[in-house]
Short mmCIF file of C-alpha atoms in Angstrom, two decimals:
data_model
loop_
_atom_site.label_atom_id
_atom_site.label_comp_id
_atom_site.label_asym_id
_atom_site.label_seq_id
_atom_site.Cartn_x
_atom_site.Cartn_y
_atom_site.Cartn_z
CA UNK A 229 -16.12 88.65 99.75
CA UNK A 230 -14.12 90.25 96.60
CA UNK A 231 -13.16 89.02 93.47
CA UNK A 232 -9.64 89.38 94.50
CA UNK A 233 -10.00 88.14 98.12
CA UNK A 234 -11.46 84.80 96.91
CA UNK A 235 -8.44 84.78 94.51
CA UNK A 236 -5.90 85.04 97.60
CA UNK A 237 -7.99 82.82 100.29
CA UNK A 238 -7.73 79.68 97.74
CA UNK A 239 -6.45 76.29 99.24
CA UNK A 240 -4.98 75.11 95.89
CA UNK A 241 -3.22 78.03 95.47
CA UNK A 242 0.76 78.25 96.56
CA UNK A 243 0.94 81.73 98.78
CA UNK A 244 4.71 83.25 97.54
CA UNK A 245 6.60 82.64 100.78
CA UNK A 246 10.13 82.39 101.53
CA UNK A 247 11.80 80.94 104.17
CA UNK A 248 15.22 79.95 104.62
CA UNK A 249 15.96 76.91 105.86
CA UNK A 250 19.02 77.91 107.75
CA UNK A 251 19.55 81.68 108.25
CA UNK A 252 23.28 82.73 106.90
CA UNK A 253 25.94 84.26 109.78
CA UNK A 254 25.57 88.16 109.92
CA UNK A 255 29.04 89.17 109.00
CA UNK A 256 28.95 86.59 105.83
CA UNK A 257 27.45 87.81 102.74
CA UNK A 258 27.06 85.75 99.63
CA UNK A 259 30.25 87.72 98.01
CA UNK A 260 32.70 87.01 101.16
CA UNK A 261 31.58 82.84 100.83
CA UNK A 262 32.21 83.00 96.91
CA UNK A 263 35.71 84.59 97.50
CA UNK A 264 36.49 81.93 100.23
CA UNK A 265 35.33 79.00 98.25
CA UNK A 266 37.45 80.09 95.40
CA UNK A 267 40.31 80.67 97.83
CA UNK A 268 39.73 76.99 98.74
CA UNK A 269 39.25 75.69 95.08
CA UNK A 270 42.73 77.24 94.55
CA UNK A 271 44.13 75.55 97.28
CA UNK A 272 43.21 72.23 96.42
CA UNK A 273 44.46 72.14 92.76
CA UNK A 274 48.01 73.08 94.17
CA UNK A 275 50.56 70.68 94.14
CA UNK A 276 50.94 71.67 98.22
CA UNK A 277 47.60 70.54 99.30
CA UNK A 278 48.39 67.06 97.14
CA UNK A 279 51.52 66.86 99.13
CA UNK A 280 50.36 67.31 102.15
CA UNK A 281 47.04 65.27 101.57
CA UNK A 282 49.58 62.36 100.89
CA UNK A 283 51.42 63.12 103.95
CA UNK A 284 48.38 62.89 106.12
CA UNK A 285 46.77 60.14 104.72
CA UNK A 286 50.36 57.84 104.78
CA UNK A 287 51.17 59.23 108.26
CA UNK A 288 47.80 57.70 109.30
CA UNK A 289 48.01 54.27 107.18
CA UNK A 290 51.46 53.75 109.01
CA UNK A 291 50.21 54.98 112.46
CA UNK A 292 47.09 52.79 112.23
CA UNK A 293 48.96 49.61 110.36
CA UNK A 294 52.28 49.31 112.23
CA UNK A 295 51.27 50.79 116.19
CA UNK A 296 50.49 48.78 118.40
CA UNK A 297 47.22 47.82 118.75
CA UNK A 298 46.19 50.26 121.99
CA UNK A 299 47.86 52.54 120.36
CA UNK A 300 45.36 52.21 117.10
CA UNK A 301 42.81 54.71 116.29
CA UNK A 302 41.17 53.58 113.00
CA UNK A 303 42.76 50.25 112.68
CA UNK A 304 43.25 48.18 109.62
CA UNK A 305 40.90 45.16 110.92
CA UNK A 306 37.67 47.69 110.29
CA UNK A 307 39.22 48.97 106.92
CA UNK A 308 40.36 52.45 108.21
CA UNK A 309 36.52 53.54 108.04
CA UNK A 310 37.49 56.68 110.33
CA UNK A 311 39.72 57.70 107.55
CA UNK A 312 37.51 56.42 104.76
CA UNK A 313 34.91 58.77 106.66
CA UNK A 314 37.17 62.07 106.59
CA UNK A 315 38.01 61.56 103.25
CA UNK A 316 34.03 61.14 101.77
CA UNK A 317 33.60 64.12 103.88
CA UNK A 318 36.37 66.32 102.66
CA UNK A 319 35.27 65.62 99.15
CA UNK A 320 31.65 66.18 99.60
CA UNK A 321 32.38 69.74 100.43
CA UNK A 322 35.14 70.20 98.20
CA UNK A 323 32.86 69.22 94.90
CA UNK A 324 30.24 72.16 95.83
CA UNK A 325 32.98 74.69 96.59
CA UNK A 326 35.15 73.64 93.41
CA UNK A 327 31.49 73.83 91.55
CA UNK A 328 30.76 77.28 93.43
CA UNK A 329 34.50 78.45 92.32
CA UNK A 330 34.03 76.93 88.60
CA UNK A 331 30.00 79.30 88.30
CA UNK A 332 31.52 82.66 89.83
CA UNK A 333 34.73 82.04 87.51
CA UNK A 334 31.97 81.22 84.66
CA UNK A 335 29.57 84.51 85.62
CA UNK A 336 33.23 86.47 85.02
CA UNK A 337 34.11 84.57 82.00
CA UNK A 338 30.23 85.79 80.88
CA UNK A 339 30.61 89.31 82.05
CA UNK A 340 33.90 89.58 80.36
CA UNK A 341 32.57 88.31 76.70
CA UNK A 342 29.18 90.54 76.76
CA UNK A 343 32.38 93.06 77.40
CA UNK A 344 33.90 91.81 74.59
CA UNK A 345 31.09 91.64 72.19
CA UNK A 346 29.96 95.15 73.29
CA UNK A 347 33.78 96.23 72.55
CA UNK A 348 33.53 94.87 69.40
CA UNK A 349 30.37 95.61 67.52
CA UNK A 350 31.85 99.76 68.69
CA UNK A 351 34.79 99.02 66.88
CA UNK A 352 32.97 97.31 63.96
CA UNK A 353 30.57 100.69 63.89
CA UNK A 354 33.74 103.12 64.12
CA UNK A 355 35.37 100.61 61.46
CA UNK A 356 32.14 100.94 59.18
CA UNK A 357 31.72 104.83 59.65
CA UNK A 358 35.72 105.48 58.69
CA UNK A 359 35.33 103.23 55.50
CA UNK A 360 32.19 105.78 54.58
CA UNK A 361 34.08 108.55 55.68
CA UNK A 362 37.14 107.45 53.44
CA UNK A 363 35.21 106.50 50.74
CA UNK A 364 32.96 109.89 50.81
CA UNK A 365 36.77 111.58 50.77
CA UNK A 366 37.46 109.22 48.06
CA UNK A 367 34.59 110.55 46.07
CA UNK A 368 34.99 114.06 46.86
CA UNK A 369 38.26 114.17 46.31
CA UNK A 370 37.97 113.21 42.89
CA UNK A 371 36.78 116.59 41.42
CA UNK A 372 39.84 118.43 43.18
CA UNK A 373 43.21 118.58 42.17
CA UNK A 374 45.87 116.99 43.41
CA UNK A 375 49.43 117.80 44.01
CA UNK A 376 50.79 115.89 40.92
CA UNK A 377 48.16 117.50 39.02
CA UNK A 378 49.27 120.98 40.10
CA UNK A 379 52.95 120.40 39.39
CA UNK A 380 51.99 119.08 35.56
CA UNK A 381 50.01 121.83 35.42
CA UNK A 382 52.45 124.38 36.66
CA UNK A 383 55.07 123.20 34.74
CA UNK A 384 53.02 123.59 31.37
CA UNK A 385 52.35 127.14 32.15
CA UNK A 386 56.06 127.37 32.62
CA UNK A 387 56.84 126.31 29.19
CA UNK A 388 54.25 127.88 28.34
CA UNK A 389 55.70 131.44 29.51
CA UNK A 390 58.88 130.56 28.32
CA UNK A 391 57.96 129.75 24.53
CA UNK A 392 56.11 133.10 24.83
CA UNK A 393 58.99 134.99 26.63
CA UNK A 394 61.26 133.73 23.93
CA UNK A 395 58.56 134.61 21.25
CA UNK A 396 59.16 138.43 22.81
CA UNK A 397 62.58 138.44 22.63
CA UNK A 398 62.86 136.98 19.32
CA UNK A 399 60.38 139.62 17.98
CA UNK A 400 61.65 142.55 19.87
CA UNK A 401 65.12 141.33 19.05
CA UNK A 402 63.32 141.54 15.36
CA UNK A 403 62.33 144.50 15.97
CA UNK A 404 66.04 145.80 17.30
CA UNK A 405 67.17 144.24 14.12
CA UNK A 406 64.87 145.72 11.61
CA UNK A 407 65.72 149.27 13.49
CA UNK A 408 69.71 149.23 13.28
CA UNK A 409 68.79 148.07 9.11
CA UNK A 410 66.52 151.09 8.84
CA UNK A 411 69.10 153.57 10.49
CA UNK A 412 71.38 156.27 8.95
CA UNK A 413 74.51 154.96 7.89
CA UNK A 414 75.78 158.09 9.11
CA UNK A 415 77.35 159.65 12.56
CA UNK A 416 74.84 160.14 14.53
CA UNK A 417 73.84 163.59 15.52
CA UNK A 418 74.76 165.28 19.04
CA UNK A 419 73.03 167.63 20.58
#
C-alpha cells in the first residue's frame, strides 16, 4: 500500500463529504429565496401587516372569548394555546428571514463601501497627480513671462520709442533750424 493510500484509508481521518440534509426545490435557487425573504422582511415592518396582525389576532380573542362554547376553537379555559402556537410559529420563521433580509442588505451595504473606497483612493490619486501637475506648471511657469509682464514691458519700449522719436524730431527739427540760419538771405534762385 502507498504512502498516500494509507493517508486516505485512515479511520481518524474526516473524508470531505457533503451532503445536504434536505435537497432545495429545482426551480428555487439561493438568489430567488433571498429576494423572497426580503420581500417578506419588508412586509412585516409595514404598518399593514401590524394592522392586520391586530385584526387577526382580536378577531380570534373575541371569536374564542365571547362564542359560544361549541362554537369555540381555541378557547380561553386552555389559554388560547392554538393561537399562542401560530404566533411562536410565525415568529420563528420571521427572525431567520428578517436575519436573512438584514445579511443580503449587509453583503450590499459591503459591496457598496469596497465601491466606495475603491472610488475614492482614484479620486485621491487623480487629486494627488493634478496637485503635481499644477505645481510642476507652477514651477515651470516661473521662468516664462506672463501677460502683465509683457504689457510693462511693452509699454517701456513704447516710451522708450517715443523719447527716441522725439529725440529725432527735436534734432532733425535742429537740424531744419540750423539750415534756414545758414541760408542766403536772398531770393532764391529759379531755374
Amino acid at each position: 500500500m502507498s504512502e498516500r493510500e494509507r493517508r486516505t484509508a485512515r479511520v481518524d481521518t474526516p473524508q470531505e463529504v457533503r451532503r445536504q440534509l434536505i435537497r432545495r426545490p429545482s426551480g428555487m435557487s439561493s438568489e430567488t429565496f433571498g429576494v423572497l425573504s426580503e420581500k417578506f422582511a419588508r412586509f412585516m415592518g409595514t404598518p399593514r401587516f401590524l394592522i392586520w396582525m391586530t385584526i387577526f389576532v382580536t378577531v380570534w380573542l373575541a371569536w374564542n372569548t365571547f362564542a359560544p362554547q361549541s362554537a369555540q376553537f381555541d378557547p380561553r379555559a386552555l389559554n388560547y394555546t392554538l393561537l399562542t402556537l401560530i404566533l411562536s410559529l410565525q415568529a420563528s420563521y420571521a427572525a431567520p428571514l428578517i436575519l436573512l433580509a438584514q445579511n443580503r442588505q449587509d453583503d450590499r451595504d459591503r459591496v457598496g463601501l469596497e465601491q466606495d473606497r475603491v472610488q475614492a483612493e482614484r479620486a485621491l490619486a487623480d487629486t494627488e497627480y493634478l496637485t503635481r501637475e499644477v505645481a510642476a506648471l507652477r514651477i515651470a511657469l516661473r521662468d516664462a513671462a506672463t501677460r502683465d509682464f509683457i504689457r510693462g514691458e511693452l509699454r517701456d519700449l513704447l516710451e522708450e520709442m517715443e523719447t527716441k522719436g522725439l529725440e529725432v524730431r527735436r534734432r532733425e527739427n535742429d537740424a531744419a533750424a540750423d539750415e534756414v540760419d545758414e541760408a542766403p538771405e536772398g531770393p532764391s534762385p529759379r531755374w
